[in-house]
Tab-separated table of C-alpha atoms and ligand atoms in Angstrom:
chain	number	residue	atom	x	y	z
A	148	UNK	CA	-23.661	4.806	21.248
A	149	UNK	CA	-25.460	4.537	17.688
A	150	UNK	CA	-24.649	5.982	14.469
A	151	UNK	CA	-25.379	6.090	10.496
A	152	UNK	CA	-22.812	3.753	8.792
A	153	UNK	CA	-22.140	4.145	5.145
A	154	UNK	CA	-20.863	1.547	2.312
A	155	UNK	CA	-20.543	3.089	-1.293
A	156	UNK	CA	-18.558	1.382	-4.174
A	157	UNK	CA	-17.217	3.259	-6.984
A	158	UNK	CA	-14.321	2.968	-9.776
A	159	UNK	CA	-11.874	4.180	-7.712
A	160	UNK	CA	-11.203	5.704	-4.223
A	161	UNK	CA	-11.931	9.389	-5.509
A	162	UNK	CA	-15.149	8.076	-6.778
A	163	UNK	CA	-16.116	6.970	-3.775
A	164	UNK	CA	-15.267	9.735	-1.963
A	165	UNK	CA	-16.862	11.836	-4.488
A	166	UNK	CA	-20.261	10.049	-4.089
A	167	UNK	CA	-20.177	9.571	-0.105
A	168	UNK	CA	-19.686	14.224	-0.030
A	169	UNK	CA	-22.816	14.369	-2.289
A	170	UNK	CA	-24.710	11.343	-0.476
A	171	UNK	CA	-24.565	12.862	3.052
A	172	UNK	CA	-22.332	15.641	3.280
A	173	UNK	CA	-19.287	16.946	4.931
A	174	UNK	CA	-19.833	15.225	8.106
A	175	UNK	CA	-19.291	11.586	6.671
A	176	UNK	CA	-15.935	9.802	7.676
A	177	UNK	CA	-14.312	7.137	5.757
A	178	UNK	CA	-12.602	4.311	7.487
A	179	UNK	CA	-12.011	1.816	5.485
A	180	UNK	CA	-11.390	1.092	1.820
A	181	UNK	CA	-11.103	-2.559	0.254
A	182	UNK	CA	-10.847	-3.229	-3.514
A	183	UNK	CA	-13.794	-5.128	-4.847
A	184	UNK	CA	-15.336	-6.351	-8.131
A	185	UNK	CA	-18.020	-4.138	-9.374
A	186	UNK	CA	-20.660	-3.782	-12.078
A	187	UNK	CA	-21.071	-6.919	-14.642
A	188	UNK	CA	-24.243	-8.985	-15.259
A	189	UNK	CA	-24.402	-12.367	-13.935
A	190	UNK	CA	-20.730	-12.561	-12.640
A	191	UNK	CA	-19.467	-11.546	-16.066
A	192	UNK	CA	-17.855	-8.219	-17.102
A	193	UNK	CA	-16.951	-7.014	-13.690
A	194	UNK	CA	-14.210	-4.243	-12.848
A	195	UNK	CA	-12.043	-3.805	-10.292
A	196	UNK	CA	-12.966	-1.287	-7.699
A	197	UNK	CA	-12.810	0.476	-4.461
A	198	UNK	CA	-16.142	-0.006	-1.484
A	199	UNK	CA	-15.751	2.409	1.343
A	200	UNK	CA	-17.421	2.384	4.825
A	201	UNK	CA	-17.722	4.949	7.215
A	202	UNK	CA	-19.903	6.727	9.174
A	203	UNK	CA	-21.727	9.788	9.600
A	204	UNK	CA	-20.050	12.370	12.437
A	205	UNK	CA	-22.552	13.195	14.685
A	206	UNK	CA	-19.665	15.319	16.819
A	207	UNK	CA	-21.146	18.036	18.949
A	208	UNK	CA	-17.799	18.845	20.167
A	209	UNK	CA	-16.971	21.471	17.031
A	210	UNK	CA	-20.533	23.108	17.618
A	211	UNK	CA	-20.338	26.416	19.271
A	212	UNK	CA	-19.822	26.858	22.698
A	213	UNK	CA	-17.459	23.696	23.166
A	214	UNK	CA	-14.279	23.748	24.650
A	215	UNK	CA	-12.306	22.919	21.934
A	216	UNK	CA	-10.874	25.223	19.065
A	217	UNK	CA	-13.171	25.062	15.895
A	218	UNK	CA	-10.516	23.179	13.583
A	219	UNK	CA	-9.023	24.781	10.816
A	220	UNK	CA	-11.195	23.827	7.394
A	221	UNK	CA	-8.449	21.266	6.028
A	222	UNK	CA	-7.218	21.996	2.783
A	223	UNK	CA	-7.954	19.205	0.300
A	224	UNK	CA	-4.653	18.253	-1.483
A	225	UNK	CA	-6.284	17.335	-4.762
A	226	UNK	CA	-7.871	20.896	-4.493
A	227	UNK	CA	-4.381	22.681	-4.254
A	228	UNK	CA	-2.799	20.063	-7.099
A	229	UNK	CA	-5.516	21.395	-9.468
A	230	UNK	CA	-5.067	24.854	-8.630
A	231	UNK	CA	-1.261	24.468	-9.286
A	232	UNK	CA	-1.268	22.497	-12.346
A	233	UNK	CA	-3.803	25.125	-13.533
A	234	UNK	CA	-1.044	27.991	-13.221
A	235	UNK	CA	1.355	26.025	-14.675
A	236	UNK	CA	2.567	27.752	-17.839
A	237	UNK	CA	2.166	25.069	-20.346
A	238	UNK	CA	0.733	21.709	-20.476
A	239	UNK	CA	1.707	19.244	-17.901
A	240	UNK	CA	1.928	16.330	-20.179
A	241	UNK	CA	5.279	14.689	-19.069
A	242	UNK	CA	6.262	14.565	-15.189
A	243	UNK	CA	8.473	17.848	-13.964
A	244	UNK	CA	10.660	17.098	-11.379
A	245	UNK	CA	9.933	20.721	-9.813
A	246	UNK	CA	6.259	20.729	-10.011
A	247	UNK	CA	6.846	17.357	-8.653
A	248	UNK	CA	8.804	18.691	-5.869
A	249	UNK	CA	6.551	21.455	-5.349
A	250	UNK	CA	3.216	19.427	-5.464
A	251	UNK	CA	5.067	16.742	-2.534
A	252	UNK	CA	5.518	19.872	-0.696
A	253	UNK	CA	1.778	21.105	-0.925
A	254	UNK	CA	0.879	17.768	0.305
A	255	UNK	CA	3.390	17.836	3.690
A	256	UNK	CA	2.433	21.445	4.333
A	257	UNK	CA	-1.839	20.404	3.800
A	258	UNK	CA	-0.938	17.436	6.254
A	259	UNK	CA	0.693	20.093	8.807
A	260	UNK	CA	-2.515	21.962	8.380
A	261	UNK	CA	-4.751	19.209	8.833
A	262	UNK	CA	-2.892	17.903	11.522
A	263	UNK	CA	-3.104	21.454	13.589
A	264	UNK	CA	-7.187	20.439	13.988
A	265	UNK	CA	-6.160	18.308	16.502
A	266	UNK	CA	-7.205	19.667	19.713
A	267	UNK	CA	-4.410	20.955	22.359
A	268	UNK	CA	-2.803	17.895	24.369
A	269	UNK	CA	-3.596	19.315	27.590
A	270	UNK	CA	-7.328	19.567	27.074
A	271	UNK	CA	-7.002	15.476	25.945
A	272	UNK	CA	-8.350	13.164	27.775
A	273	UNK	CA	-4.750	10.795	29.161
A	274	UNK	CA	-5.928	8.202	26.803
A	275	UNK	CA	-6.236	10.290	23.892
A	276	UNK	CA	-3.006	11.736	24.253
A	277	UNK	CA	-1.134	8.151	25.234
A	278	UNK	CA	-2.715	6.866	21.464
A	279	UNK	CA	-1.388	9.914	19.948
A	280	UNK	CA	1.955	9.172	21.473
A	281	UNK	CA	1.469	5.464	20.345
A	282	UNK	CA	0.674	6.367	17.018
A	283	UNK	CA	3.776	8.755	16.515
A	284	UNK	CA	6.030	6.374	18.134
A	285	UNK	CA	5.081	4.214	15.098
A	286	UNK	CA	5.777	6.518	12.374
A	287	UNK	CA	1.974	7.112	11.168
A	288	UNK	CA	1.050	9.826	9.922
A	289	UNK	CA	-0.767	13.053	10.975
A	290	UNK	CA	-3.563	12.854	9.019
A	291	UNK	CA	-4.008	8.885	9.286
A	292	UNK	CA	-3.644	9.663	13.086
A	293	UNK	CA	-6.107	12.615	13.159
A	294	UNK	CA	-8.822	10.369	11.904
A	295	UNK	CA	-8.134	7.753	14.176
A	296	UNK	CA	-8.087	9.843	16.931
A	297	UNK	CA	-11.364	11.437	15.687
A	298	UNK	CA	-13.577	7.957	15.626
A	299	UNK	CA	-12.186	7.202	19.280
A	300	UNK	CA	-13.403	10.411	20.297
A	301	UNK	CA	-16.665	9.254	18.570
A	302	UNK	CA	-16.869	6.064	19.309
A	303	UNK	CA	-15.974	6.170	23.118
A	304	UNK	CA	-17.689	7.860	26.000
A	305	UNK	CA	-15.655	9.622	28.531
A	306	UNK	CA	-16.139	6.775	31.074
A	307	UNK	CA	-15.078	4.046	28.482
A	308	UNK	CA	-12.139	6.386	27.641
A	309	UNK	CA	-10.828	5.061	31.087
A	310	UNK	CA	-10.488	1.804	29.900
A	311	UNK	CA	-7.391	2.381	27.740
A	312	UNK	CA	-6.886	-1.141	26.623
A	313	UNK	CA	-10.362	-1.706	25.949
A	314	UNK	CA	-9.768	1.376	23.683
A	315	UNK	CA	-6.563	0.177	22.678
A	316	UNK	CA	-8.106	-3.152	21.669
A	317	UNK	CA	-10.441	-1.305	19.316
A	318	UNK	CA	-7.895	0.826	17.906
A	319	UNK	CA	-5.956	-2.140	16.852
A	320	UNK	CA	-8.867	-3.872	14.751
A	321	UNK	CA	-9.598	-0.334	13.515
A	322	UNK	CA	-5.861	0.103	11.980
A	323	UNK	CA	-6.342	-3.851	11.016
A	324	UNK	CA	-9.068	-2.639	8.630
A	325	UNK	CA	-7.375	0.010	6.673
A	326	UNK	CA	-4.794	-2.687	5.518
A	327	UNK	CA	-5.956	-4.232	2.147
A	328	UNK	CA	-4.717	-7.018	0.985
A	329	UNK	CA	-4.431	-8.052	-2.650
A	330	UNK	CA	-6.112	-10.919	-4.096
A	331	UNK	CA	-4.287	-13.201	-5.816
A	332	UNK	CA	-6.042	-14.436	-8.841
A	333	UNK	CA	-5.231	-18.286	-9.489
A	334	UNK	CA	-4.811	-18.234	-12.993
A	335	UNK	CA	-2.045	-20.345	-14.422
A	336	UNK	CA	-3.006	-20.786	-18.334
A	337	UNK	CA	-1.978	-18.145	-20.248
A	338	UNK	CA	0.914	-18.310	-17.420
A	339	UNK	CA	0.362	-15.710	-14.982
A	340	UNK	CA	2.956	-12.887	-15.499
A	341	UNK	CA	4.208	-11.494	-12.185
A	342	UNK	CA	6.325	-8.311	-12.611
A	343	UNK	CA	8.420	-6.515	-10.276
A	344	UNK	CA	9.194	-2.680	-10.474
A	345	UNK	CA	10.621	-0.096	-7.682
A	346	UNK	CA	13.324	1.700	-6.323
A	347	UNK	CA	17.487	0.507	-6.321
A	348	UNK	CA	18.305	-1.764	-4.212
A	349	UNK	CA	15.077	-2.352	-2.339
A	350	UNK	CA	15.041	-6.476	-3.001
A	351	UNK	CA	13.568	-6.891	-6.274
A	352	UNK	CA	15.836	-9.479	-7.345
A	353	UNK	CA	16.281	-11.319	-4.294
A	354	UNK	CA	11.883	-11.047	-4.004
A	355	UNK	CA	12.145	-12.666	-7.478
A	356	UNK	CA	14.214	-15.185	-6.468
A	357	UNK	CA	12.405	-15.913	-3.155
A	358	UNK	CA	8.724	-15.954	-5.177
A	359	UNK	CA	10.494	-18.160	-7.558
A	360	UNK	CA	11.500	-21.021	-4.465
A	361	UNK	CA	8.084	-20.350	-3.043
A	362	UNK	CA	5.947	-21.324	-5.799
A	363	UNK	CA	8.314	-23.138	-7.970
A	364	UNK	CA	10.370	-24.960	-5.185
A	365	UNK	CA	8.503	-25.375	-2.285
A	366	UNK	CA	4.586	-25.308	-3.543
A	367	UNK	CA	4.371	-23.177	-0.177
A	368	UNK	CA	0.820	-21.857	-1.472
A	369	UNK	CA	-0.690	-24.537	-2.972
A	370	UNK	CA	0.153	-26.857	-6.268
A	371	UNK	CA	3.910	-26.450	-6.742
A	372	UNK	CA	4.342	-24.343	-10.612
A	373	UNK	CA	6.551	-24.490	-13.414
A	374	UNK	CA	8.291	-21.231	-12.764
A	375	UNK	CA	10.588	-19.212	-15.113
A	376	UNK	CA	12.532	-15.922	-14.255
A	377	UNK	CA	13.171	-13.144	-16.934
A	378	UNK	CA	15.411	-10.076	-16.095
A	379	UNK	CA	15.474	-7.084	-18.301
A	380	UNK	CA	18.713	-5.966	-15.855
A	381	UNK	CA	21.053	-8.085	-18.176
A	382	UNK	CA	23.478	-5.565	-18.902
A	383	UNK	CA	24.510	-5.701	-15.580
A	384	UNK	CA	26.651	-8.441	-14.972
A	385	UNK	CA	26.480	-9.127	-11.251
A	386	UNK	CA	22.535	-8.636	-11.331
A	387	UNK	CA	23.015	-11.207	-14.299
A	388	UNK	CA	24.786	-13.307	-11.817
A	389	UNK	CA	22.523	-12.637	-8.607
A	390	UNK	CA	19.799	-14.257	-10.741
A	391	UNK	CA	21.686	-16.995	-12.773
A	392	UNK	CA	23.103	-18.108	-9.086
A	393	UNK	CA	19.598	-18.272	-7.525
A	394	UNK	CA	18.113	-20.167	-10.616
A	395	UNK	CA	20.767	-22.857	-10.925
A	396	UNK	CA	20.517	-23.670	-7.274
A	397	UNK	CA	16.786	-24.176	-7.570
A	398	UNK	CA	17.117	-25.960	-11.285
A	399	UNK	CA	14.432	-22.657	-12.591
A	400	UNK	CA	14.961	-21.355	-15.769
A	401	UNK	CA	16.324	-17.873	-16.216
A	402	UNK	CA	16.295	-15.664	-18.964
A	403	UNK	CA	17.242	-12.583	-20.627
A	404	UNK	CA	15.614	-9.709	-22.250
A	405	UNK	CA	17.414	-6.496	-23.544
A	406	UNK	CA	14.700	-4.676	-25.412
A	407	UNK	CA	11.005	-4.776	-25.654
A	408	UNK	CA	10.802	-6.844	-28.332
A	409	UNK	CA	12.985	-9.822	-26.906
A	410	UNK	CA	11.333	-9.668	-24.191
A	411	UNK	CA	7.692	-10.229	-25.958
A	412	UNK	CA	9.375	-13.404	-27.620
A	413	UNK	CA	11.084	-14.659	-24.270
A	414	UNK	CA	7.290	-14.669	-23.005
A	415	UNK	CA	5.677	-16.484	-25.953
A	416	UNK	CA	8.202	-18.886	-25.787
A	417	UNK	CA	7.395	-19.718	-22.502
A	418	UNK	CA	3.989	-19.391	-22.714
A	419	UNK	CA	2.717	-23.512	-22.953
A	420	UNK	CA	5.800	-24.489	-20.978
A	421	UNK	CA	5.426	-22.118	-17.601
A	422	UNK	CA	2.771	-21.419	-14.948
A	423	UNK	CA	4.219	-18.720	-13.794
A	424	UNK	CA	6.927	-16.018	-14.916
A	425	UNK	CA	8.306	-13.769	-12.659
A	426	UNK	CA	9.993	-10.801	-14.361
A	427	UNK	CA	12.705	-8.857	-12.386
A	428	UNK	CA	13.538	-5.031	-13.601
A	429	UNK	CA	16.370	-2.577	-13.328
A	430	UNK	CA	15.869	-0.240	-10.033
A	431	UNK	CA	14.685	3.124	-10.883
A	432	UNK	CA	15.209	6.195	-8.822
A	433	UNK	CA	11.228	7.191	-9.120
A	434	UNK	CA	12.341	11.044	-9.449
A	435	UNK	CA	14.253	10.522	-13.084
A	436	UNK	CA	10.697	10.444	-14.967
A	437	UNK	CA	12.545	10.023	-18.040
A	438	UNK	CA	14.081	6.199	-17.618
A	439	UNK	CA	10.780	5.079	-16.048
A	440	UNK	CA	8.826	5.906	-18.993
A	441	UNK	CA	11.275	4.139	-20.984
A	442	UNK	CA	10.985	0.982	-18.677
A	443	UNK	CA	7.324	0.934	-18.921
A	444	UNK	CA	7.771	1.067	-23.083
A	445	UNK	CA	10.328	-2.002	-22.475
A	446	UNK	CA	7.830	-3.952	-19.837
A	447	UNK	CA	4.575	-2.803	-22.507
A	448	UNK	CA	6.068	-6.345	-24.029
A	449	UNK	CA	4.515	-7.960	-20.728
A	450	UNK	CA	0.528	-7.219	-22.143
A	451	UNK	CA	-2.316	-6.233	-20.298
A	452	UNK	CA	-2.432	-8.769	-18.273
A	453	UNK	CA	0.672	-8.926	-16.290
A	454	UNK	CA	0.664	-8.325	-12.843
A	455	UNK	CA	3.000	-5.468	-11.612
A	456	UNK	CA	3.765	-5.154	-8.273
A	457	UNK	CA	5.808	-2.149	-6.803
A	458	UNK	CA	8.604	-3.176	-4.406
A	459	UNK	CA	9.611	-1.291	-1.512
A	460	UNK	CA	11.293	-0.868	1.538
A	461	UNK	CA	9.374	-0.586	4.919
A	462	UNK	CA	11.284	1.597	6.335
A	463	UNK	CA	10.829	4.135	4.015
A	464	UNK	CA	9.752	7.580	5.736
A	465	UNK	CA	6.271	8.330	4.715
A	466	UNK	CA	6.310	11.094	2.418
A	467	UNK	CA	9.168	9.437	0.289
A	468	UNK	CA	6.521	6.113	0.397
A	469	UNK	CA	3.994	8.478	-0.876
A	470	UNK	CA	5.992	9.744	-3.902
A	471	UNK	CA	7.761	6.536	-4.630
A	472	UNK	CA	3.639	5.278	-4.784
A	473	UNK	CA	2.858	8.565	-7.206
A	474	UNK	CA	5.956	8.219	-9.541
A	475	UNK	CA	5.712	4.737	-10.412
A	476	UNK	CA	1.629	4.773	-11.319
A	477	UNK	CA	2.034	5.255	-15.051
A	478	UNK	CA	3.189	1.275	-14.390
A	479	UNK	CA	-0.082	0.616	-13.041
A	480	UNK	CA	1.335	-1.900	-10.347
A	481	UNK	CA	-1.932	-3.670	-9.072
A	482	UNK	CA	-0.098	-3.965	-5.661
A	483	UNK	CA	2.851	-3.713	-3.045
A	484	UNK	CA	5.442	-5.886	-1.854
A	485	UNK	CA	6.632	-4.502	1.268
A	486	UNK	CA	10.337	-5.259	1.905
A	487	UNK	CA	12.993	-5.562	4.254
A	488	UNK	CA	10.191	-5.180	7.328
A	489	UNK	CA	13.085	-7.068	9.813
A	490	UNK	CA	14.902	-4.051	9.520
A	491	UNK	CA	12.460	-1.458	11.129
A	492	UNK	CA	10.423	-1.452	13.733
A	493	UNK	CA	7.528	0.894	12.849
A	494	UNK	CA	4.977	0.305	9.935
A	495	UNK	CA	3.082	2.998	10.273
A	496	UNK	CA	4.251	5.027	7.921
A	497	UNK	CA	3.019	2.458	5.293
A	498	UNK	CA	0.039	1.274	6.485
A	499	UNK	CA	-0.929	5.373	6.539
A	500	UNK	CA	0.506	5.790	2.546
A	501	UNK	CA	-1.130	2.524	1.168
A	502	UNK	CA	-4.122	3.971	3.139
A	503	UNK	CA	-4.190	7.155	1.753
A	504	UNK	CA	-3.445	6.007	-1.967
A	505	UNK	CA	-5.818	3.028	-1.424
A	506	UNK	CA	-2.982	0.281	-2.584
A	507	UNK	CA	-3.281	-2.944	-1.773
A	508	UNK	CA	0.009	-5.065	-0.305
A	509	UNK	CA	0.419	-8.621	-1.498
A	510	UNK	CA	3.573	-10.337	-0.134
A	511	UNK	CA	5.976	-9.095	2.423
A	512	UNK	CA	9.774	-9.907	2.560
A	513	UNK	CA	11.657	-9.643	6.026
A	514	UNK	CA	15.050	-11.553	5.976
A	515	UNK	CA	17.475	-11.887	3.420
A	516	UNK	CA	17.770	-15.766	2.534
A	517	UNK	CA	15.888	-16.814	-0.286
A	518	UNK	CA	14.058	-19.786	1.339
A	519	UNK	CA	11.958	-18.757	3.811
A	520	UNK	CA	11.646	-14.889	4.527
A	521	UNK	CA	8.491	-13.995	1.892
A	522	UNK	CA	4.867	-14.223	3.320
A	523	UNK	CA	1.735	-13.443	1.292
A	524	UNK	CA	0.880	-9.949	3.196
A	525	UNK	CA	-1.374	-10.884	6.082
A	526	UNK	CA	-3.091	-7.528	7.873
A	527	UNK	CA	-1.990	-10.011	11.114
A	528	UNK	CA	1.747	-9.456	10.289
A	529	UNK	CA	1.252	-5.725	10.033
A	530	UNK	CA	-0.385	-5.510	13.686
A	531	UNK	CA	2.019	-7.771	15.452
A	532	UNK	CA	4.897	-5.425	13.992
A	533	UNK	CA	3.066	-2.126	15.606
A	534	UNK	CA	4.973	-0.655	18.779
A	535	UNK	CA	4.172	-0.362	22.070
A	536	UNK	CA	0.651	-1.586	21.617
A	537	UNK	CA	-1.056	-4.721	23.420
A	538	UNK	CA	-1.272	-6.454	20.738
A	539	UNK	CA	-3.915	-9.669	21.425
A	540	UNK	CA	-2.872	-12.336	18.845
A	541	UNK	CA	-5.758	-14.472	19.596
A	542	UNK	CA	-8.332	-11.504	19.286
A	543	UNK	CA	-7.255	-10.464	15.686
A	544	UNK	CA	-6.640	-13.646	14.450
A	545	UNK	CA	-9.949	-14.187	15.137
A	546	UNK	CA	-10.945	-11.442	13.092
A	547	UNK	CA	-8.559	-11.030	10.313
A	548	UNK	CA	-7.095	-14.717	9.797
A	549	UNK	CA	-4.551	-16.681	10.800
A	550	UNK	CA	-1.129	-15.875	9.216
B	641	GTP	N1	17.210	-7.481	5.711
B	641	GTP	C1	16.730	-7.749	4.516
B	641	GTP	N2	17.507	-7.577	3.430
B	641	GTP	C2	16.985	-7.858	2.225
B	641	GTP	C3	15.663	-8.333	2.064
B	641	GTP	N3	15.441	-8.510	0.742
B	641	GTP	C4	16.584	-8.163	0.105
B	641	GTP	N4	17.523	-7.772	0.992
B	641	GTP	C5	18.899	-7.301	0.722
B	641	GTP	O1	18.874	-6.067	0.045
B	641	GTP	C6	19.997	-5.955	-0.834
B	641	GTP	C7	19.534	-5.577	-2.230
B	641	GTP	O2	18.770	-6.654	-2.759
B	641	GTP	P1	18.486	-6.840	-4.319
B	641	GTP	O3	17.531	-7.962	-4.444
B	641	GTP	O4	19.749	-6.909	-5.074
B	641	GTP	O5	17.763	-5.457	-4.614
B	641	GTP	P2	17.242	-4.928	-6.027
B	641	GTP	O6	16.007	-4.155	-5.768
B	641	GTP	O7	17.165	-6.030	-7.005
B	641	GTP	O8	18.431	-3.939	-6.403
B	641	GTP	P3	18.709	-3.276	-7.860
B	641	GTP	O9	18.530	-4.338	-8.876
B	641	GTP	O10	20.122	-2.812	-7.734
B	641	GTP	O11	17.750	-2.160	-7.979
B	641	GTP	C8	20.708	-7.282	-0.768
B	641	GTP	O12	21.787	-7.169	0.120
B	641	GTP	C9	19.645	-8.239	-0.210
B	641	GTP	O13	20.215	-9.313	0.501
B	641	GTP	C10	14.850	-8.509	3.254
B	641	GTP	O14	13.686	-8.894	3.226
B	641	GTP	N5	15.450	-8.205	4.438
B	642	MG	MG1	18.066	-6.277	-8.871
C-alpha cells in the first residue's frame, strides 16, 4: 500500500503543525516529532527546532456510505484555550489556579471527545480491538491511542490485519518513534550547568547525586568531569544533609546558595575549576504559581545557558504529567528526567504527554541507590517497559540503538 509522506520543520511543534494544515490539508497525520537544528548559514546561527513526518490519509472508510460512524469533528484544545482566555475578564498575565483548573478540564473533556471517533469495538477487526486493549492496559492515552489505531487501520490491509504480531511488530517501532530523546551537547568550558526542577519528592536530589557519581565518579559516559553540586534547598536541613552525605562519600564538592545572588557567585567561582555543575532545587507543587515564579527569579542566577531539566515520576497519571509539563514551562526545561520507572509498570502515559507537548527525555532513574540506577533515556528502555506486548529486543535494537 503507497502513500504521500510529509517532513516539515518549523520553530516549534505548533509551527509545524501550522504549516503541514496549510501545505496539504486536513487529511495529513503527524507521527512523529524530533527536535532538530534549523536555519543558520554554513552551520552557524542555527536554532533549535521541531521536524515532523507524517502522511497524507487517504481513508475511504469516513466517506459516505461506509460502515462506520462519520467521527465527531475533534475539538482542537488550543482552539477552546483561546476562546476561554478570550472571555476571561481581565488580562491573563500571571497563572490562575481556576482558569488553570478549568483549561486541564477542557483538555480531558476534548480528549473524551476525540476519543468517541473511535469506531464501535464490535465492528473492529479482533486485532484492532486486542491493540486497543494493549494500549489501555499501558496507561496511553485516548488520543495518542486513536492515532495509532488510525495508521494501523491505514497502513494494514484486512488480510495483514490477521497477522497480529506482524502488526504488533510495527506498532512497536511506531510508538519507538514518538519517543525523542535529548541531545546532550558536550560542552565542558564555560562548565556546563545542569539544573534540576519538578515536583516534591520525585528524586531530584537523589538524580543529582546519582548524575554527580556518573559523570564525576564513574566517567560512565565518556571522560570522567570535575563535578560540583549546588543546592538552593539549604534551609532545609536534612535536604542539606541528603546532599552533604552523598558528596562526602564521593569526595564532590557541594555547595550552598540561599538567594539569587549567591548563587550567581557560587557559579563564577566555580567556573575555571568545574566541568560540570549540577544544581539541585526545592520541590514545587506545580499548582502554587506563585513560589515557582519566585524559583525561576532565584535560578535566573544560572544564565541562559543552563540546562534545566524537569524531573518526574513515571508513574504519574497522564493528565497530572500533562499539567506538571504546562506549569513548570516558564522554566524553560530543555528536557525530562523520567523517575522512579521500577516502580510502575506502564509508560504510556508518558510517552503519550511528552508526545503531545513534544518534550524530549534525557536520563531515566529506576532504583534508589546512587551508583548505578540512572541511564541516559534510550527509546529501547521505554519499549522493553511496555506491557503485554512482544517485545523483539533484537528487532528494535536494530533500529533505535543499543541501550
Ligand atoms: N524506587 C525509586 N525510588 C527513588 C528513585 N529516585 C529517588 N527515589 C526515592 O524517592 C524519595 C525522594 O527522593 P529525593 O531525591 O529526596 O526527592 P526530591 O525530589 O529531592 O524531594 P524534595 O527535595 O523533597 O522535593 C527517596 O526515598 C528516594 O530514595 C528511583 O529511581 N526509584
Ligand atoms: Mg530534594
Amino acid at each position: 500500500m503507497s502513500f504521500e509522506t510529509f517532513k516539515v520543520q518549523g520553530a516549534n511543534y505548533d509551527d509545524c503543525v501550522q504549516k503541514v494544515r496549510w501545505e496539504y490539508g486536513e487529511k495529513a497525520v503527524v507521527m512523529k516529532r524530533r527536535a532538530v537544528r534549523v536555519g543558520g548559514v554554513l552551520g552557524l546561527f542555527t536554532r533549535e527546532g521541531v521536524e515532523v513526518t507524517g502522511y497524507i490519509s487517504t481513508d475511504l472508510r469516513y466517506a459516505s456510505g461506509g460502515s462506520y460512524a462519520a467521527p465527531a469533528r475533534p475539538l482542537d484544545f488550543e482552539t477552546e484555550k483561546q476562546k476561554i482566555l478570550a472571555a476571561a475578564p481581565v488580562p491573563v498575565n500571571k497563572p490562575d489556579p481556576t482558569l488553570e483548573k478549568l483549561l486541564a478540564r477542557v483538555e480531558t473533556l476534548t480528549e473524551k471527545i476525540d476519543a468517541k471517533a473511535l469506531p464501535q469495538r464490535d465492528e473492529e477487526h479482533p486485532t484492532l480491538v486486542r491493540l486497543e486493549d494493549l494500549f489501555a492496559q499501558n496507561d496511553f492515552s485516548l488520543n495518542y491511542t486513536k492515532a495509532m489505531l488510525d495508521r494501523v487501520r491505514k497502513e494494514f490491509s484486512l488480510d495483514a490485519l490477521e497477522d497480529f504480531d506482524a502488526v504488533q511488530d510495527r506498532v512497536i517501532e511506531w510508538i519507538g518513534e514518538t519517543i525523542t530523546i535529548y541531545t546532550e551537547t558536550p560542552v565542558r568550558r564555560p562548565p556546563r550547568i545542569l539544573v534540576l526542577v519538578g515536583p516534591t519528592g520525585v528524586g531530584k536530589t537523589t538524580t543529582i547525586a546519582k548524575l554527580a557519581a556518573a559523570y564525576g565518579v564513574h566517567g560512565r559516559w565518556g571522560e570522567r568531569l570535575r563535578v560540583v553540586m549546588i543546592t538552593i534547598d539549604g534551609y532545609r536541613i536534612a535536604a542539606r544533609d541528603q546532599l552533604e552525605k552523598y558528596g562526602s562519600i564521593m569526595e564532590i564538592p557541594v555547595a550552598y546558595a540561599n538567594n539569587n545572588e549567591e548563587l550567581r557567585k557560587t557559579i563564577a567561582f566555580h567556573q575555571d575549576s568545574a566541568d560540570l555543575i549540577l544544581v539541585d532545587t526545592i520541590g514545587k507543587s506545580p499548582r502554587d504559581a506563585v513560589e515557582l515564579a519566585k524559583m525561576k527569579a532565584f535560578l535566573d542566577a544560572c544564565g541562559p545557558a543552563a540546562e534545566v531539566h524537569l524531573a518526574m515520576t513515571a508513574g504519574t497519571k497522564y493528565s497530572d504529567v500533562r499539567e506538571i509539563l504546562r506549569q513548570f514551562t516558564p522554566f524553560n526545561y530543555r528536557s525530562v528526567v523520567v523517575t522512579k520507572l521500577d516502580e510502575t509498570s506502564r509508560v504510556g502515559n508518558v510517552i503519550s504527554a511528552l508526545f503531545a507537548d513534544g518534550k524530549p527525555v534525557s536520563y531515566i532513574t529506576n532504583g534508589q541507590g546512587v551508583e548505578e540506577y540512572i541511564h541516559r533515556a534510550g527509546v529501547v528502555r521505554f519499549l522493553i517497559n511496555l506491557e503485554g506486548f512482544r517485545i523483539d529486543r533484537d528487532a528494535i535494537e536494530k533500529q533505535f540503538g543499543e541501550q
